Amino acid sequence: MASSSGTRHKNREDYRRAMELEEARKAGLAPAALDEDGKEINPHIPQFMTTAPWYMQSDGPTLKHQRSWKKEVRESEKAKEKAAGTKEWYERGKKTFQATKYRKGACKNCGAMTHKTKDCMERPRARGARWTNKDIAADEHVAEVKLGYDGKRDRWNGYDARDFSKVQQRYEKIESLKQEEAKKKELEEKFSKGKAEAEAEAEAGAGEGE
């Protein structure tokens, strides 16, 4: 089926000029073709990719049919990301309500309402909170995070680079302690060496005096 990309009903001369222009664009001697939005089209892209289907009703080469047509979905996702400011993720370790007595339906082991006994991450007690009514654990913060295809497979989603500063501080402290220990050891060696030399000189002086 013929396409509406401007290549229909061309005679031999027009086809030759089109081929010369295409070669000049590939060599960088002529400016690249522009699509409907005014964006440049890479001249090395094959013609079957820049030629739009007949139902697109395009007057020239374009890549609009190659892009995602779900514009509304993309705009809504961008709006959500802009409103959130950062990537949405679980707040680890955050607690909400601290109960003083055991509540019906709570975890029999720790007493929290946000999980069941089989999902409890606390060490199994000899007598759970249900029977002792003591040391009731606080409820965890449960967040409903809706992730897309990429978000579910993002290895670094939820990673906070500020957490690594604690690791850096720990290693810097270890390094400073090592340096202090090395300096202390060096001073002790110098002191012992000086003491040994002083004792040797004293013994030599005593020998000469005799």
PDB file of N, CA, C and O in Angstrom, residues 69 97 142 152 166 175:
ATOM      1  N   TRP A  69       2.076   6.828  22.134  1.00  0.00           N
ATOM      2  CA  TRP A  69       0.848   7.600  21.936  1.00  0.00           C
ATOM      3  C   TRP A  69       0.116   7.858  23.238  1.00  0.00           C
ATOM      4  O   TRP A  69      -0.863   8.597  23.270  1.00  0.00           O
ATOM      5  N   PHE A  97       1.236   4.058  66.243  1.00  0.00           N
ATOM      6  CA  PHE A  97       0.516   4.076  67.518  1.00  0.00           C
ATOM      7  C   PHE A  97       1.131   3.081  68.499  1.00  0.00           C
ATOM      8  O   PHE A  97       1.460   1.959  68.131  1.00  0.00           O
ATOM      9  N   VAL A 142       2.338   1.577  57.585  1.00  0.00           N
ATOM     10  CA  VAL A 142       2.087   0.796  56.376  1.00  0.00           C
ATOM     11  C   VAL A 142       1.782   1.765  55.236  1.00  0.00           C
ATOM     12  O   VAL A 142       0.795   2.505  55.294  1.00  0.00           O
ATOM     13  N   LYS A 152       9.263  -1.208  39.795  1.00  0.00           N
ATOM     14  CA  LYS A 152       9.382  -2.521  40.433  1.00  0.00           C
ATOM     15  C   LYS A 152      10.741  -3.156  40.179  1.00  0.00           C
ATOM     16  O   LYS A 152      11.197  -3.972  40.976  1.00  0.00           O
ATOM     17  N   LYS A 166      27.097   7.658  57.212  1.00  0.00           N
ATOM     18  CA  LYS A 166      27.392   6.978  58.480  1.00  0.00           C
ATOM     19  C   LYS A 166      28.542   5.985  58.300  1.00  0.00           C
ATOM     20  O   LYS A 166      29.405   5.862  59.170  1.00  0.00           O
ATOM     21  N   GLU A 175      40.150   5.074  60.866  1.00  0.00           N
ATOM     22  CA  GLU A 175      41.423   5.525  60.295  1.00  0.00           C
ATOM     23  C   GLU A 175      42.151   6.474  61.250  1.00  0.00           C
ATOM     24  O   GLU A 175      43.374   6.382  61.414  1.00  0.00           O
TER      25      GLU A 175
END
